[in-house]
Every structure is written in structure tokens, then in C-alpha cells.
Short mmCIF file of C-alpha atoms in Angstrom, two decimals:
data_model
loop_
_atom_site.label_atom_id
_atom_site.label_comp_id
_atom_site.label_asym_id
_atom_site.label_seq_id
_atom_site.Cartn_x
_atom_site.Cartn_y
_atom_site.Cartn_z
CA UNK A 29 93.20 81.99 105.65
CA UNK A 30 92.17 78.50 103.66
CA UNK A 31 91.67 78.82 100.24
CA UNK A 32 90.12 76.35 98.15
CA UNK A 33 90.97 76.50 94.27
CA UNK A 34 88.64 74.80 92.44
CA UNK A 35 89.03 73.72 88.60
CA UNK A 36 87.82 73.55 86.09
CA UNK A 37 86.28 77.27 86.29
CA UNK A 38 83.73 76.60 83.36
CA UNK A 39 82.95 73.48 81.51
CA UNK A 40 81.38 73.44 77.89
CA UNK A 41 79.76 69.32 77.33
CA UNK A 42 77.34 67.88 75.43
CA UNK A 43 74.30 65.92 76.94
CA UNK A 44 75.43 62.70 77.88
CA UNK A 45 78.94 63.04 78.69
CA UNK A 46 80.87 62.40 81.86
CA UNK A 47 81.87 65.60 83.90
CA UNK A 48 85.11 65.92 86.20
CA UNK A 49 85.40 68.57 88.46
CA UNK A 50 87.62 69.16 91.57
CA UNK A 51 89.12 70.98 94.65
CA UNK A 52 91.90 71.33 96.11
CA UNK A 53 92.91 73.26 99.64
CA UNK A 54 95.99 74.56 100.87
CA UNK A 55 95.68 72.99 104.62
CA UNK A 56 93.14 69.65 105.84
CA UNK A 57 89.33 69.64 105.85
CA UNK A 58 87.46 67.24 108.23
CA UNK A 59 84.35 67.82 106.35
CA UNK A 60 83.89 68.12 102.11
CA UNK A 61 80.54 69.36 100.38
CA UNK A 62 79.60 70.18 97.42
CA UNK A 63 77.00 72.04 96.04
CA UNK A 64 74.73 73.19 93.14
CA UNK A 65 73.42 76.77 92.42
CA UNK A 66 70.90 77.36 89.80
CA UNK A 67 70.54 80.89 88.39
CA UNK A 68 68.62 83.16 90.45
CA UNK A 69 68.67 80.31 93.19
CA UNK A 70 70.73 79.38 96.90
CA UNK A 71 73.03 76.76 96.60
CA UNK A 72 71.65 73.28 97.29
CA UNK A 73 73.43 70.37 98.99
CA UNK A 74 74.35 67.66 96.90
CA UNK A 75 77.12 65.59 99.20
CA UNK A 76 78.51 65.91 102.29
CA UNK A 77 81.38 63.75 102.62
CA UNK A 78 83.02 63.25 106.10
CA UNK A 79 85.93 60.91 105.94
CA UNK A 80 89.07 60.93 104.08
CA UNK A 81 88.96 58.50 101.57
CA UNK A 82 85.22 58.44 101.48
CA UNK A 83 83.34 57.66 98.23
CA UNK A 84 79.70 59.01 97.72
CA UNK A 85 76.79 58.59 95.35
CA UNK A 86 73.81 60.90 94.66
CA UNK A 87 72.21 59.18 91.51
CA UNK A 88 74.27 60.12 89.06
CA UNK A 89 76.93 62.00 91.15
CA UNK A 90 79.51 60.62 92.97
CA UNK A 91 82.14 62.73 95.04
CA UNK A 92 85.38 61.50 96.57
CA UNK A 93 87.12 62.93 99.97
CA UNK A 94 90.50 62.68 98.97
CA UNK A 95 92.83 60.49 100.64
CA UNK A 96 95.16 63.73 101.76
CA UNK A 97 92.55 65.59 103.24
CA UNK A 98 93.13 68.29 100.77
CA UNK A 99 91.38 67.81 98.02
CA UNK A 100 87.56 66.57 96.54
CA UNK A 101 86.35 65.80 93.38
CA UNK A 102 82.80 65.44 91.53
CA UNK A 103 81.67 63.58 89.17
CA UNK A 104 79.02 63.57 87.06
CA UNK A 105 77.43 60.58 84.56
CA UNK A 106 75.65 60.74 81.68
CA UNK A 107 75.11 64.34 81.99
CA UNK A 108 71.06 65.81 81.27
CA UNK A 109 70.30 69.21 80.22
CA UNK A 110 68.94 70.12 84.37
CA UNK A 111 72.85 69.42 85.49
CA UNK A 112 73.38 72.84 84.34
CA UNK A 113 74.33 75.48 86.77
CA UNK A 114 77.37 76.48 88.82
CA UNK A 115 78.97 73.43 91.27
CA UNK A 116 80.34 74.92 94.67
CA UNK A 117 82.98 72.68 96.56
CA UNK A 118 83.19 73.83 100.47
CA UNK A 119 85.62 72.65 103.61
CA UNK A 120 85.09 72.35 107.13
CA UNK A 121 87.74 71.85 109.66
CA UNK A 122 87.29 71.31 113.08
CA UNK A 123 87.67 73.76 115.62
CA UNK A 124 86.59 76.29 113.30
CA UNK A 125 82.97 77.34 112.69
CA UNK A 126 83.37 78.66 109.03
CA UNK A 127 83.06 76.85 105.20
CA UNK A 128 85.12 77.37 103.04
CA UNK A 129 84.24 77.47 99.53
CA UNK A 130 85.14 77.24 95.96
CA UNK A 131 84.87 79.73 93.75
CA UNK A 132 82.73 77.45 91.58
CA UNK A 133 82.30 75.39 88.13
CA UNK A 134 80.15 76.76 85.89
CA UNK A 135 78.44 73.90 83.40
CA UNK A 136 76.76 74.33 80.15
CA UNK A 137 75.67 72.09 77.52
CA UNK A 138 75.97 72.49 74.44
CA UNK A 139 72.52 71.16 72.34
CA UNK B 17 58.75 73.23 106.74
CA UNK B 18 59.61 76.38 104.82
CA UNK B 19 63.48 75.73 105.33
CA UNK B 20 65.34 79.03 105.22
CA UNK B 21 63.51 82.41 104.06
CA UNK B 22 64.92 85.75 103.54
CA UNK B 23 63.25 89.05 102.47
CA UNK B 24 62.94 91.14 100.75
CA UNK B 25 63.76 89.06 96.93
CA UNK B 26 65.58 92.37 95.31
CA UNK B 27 65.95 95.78 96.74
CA UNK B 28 67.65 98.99 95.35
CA UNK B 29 69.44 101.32 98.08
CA UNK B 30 70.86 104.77 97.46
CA UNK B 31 74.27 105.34 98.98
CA UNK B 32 73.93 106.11 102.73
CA UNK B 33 70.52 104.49 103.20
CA UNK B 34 70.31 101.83 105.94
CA UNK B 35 68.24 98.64 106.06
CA UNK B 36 67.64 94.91 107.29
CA UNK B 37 68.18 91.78 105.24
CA UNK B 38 65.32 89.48 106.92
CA UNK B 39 66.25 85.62 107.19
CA UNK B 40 64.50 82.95 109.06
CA UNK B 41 64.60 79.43 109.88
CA UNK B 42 61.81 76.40 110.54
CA UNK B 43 64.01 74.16 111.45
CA UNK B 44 65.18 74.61 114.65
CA UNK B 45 69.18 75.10 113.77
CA UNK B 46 71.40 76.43 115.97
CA UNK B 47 73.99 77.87 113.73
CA UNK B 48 73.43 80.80 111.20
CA UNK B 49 75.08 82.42 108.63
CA UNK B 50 75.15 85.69 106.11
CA UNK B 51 77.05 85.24 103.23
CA UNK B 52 77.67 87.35 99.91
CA UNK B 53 78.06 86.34 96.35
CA UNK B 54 79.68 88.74 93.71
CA UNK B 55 81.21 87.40 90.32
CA UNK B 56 83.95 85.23 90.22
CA UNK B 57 84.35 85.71 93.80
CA UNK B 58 82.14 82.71 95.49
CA UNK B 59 80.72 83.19 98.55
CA UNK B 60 82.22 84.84 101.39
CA UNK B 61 81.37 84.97 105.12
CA UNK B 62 79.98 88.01 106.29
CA UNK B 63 78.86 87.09 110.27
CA UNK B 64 77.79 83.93 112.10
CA UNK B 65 75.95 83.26 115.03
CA UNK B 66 76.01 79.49 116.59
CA UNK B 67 73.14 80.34 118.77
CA UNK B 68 70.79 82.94 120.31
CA UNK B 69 72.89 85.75 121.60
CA UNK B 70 76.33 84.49 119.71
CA UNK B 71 77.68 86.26 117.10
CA UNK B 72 80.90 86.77 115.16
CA UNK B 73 82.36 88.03 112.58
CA UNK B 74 83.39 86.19 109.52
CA UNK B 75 85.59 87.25 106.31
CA UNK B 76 84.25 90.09 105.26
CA UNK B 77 82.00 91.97 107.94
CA UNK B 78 82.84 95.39 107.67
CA UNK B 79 79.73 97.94 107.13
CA UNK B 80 77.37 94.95 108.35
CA UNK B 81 75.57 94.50 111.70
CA UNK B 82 73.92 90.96 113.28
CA UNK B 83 71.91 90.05 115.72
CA UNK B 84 70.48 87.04 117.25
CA UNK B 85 67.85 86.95 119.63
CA UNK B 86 66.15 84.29 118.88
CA UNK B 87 67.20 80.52 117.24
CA UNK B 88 64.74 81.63 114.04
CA UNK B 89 65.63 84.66 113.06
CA UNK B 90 68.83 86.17 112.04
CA UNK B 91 68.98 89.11 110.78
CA UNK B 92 71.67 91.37 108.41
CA UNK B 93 71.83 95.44 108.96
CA UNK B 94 73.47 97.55 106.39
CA UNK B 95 74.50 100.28 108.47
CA UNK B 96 75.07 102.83 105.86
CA UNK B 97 75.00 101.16 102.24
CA UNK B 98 77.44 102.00 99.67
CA UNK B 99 78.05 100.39 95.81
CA UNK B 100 80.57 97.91 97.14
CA UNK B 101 77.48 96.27 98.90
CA UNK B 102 75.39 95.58 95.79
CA UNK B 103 76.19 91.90 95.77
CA UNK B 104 73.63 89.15 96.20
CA UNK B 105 72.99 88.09 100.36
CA UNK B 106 72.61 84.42 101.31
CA UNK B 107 71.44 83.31 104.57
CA UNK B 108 72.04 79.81 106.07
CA UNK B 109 71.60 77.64 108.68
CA UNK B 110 72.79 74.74 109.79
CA UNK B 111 72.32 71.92 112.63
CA UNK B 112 74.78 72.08 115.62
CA UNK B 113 76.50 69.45 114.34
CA UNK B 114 80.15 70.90 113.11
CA UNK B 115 80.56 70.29 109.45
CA UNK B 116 77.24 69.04 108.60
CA UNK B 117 75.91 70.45 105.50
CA UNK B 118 74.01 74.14 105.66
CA UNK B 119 70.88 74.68 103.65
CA UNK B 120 71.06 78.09 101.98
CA UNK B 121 67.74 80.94 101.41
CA UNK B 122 66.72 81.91 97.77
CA UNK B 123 68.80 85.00 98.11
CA UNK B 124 68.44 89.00 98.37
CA UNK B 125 69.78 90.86 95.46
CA UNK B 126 71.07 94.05 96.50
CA UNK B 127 72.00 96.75 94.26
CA UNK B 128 73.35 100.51 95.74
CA UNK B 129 73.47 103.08 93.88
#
């Protein structure tokens, strides 16, 4: 089946840095999201991107659908303490009813 | 609208036991979903349904029963539970649109013993 690998696994910043994530997939998405999952909490949608090449802003994220269909990547500005949590990227692909996800990007900062 | 629910919030099983993950929707989606969560692992499928009667199975669906009778509710059964089924349950649901994003419960933490 798809697999989506998904780097880096666990990020260590301090409060007001940039943060770079990604994902990459061994076959084409249609469809990239990603998502945020605060302890104890479901995953929330933060972007849904839908076209390859597609850049998207949430505040102070911004993801990118990447030009080869196989890969997304997240980032983050001026990180605040809230951003913490685990990011989940996900793929959809047409003709098939299931996401795909990540196995996830753990932040923390660091006071 | 309450968006996706699920009940109960944490439950404890002894092996063999049997029970029903609860998981509802408000907003009228036609596609539903049961995933797990263990560590390191992400989430994984467990069954789908993209509408009432429709179900199938997804990555990981053996020892779990669905059902769909209605576009609200969806349902999980845990036929006979054992400790590779502690794992935390997420429900989801999603508009019939095909890759739109799903909106996920708060989660039932399950722990066999």
C-alpha cells in the first residue's frame, strides 16, 4: 500500500524560530493535508491543499503541494509556545476512499 | 453543531469482553471513518462507511465490527477484545466530497487487559 514517510520525527526549537517539516509518498496524491494533534486531543485540520504546486497560508503556517505530486511540506513562522503538539501529514488519491497518513512530527520548545 | 462525538472518553476491557465504541456526527457527512492510534505508528484505518448501509474494511480491521444505519451514527464493535486492541479509537467524518479534509472526535482510550 502508500506509505507516507514523514521527517523530521521530533523537533526540539526555541520560541520564535522557523519550523520545517515534510512528507514524502512513494506513489501521487490528488489531495495533501496536514494536521495538528494536541495531547489527549483528535487531530485538527490545519490545510488542505488540492493542487500540485499549490501554496497555502493559515496565519503563520504555510504548506506547499509539491510540484511531483509526492511530496508536502509545512512550515511554521515565528513559532509560540501553543504550536506544540504532534503535526500529521495525510494523502488522498482519487479513486480510493482512504488517507493516508504520516506517522507524525512531534514539536517541543524549549523555554 | 457538536461536530464529531464519540463515547465513552476511556474504558478498561478484560480480555474476551465485547463492547461498542459510540461515534456520531451533526453535520450531515456522508463518509465515516474508525481509525486507531498506537505509538510511533500514526493512525491507521480500521473500517469506513461512505454512506448509510456502506461499509468496508480498511488497513487494519480484523477483530472489529461496523455498522451504518443511519448518516449520524457510526458505530465500532470489539467483538472479543484482546491487549493488541488497547490503542486509542478515532472517529471521523467527512463531506462526500473525495479528498476534502475529515474532522476527527476527541478520542476513546482503550486499554485491555
Amino acid at each position: 500500500g502508500q506509505q507516507l514517510n514523514q521527517s523530521p520525527q521530533s523537533m526540539f526549537i526555541q520560541e520564535g524560530e522557523d519550523v520545517s517539516m515534510n512528507c514524502t509518498s512513494s506513489s501521487i496524491f490528488n489531495t495533501w493535508l496536514w494536521y495538528k494533534q494536541d495531547p489527549g486531543e483528535g487531530p485538527v485540520l490545519l490545510i488542505a491543499l488540492y493542487k500540485a504546486g499549490e501554496l497555502t497560508s493559515n496565519g503563520r503556517l504555510t504548506a506547499q503541494f509539491g510540484t511531483t505530486r509526492k511530496d508536502s511540506f509545512l512550515n511554521i513562522s515565528a513559532s509560540i509556545p501553543s504550536d506544540v503538539g504532534i503535526y500529521f501529514c495525510a494523502g488522498h488519491s482519487f479513486g480510493n476512499e482512504k488517507l493516508t497518513f504520516g506517522t507524525g512530527t512531534r514539536l517541543t520548545i524549549i523555554p | 453543531n457538536a461536530g464529531v462525538t464519540q463515547t465513552p472518553k476511556f474504558q478498561v476491557l478484560k480480555t474476551g469482553q465485547s463492547m461498542t465504541l459510540q461515534c456520531a456526527q451533526d453535520m450531515n457527512h456522508e463518509y465515516m471513518s474508525w481509525y486507531r492510534q498506537d505509538p510511533g505508528m500514526g493512525l491507521r484505518l480500521i473500517h469506513y462507511s461512505v454512506g448509510a448501509g456502506i461499509t468496508d474494511q480498511g488497513e487494519v480491521p480484523n477483530g472489529y465490527n461496523v455498522s451504518r444505519s443511519t448518516t449520524e451514527d457510526f458505530p465500532l464493535r470489539l467483538l472479543s477484545a484482546a491487549p493488541s486492541q488497547t490503542s486509542v479509537y478515532f472517529c471521523a467524518s467527512r463531506a462526500g466530497t473525495k479528498g476534502s479534509g475529515q474532522y476527527f472526535g476527541p478520542g476513546t482510550r482503550l486499554t485491555v487487559t
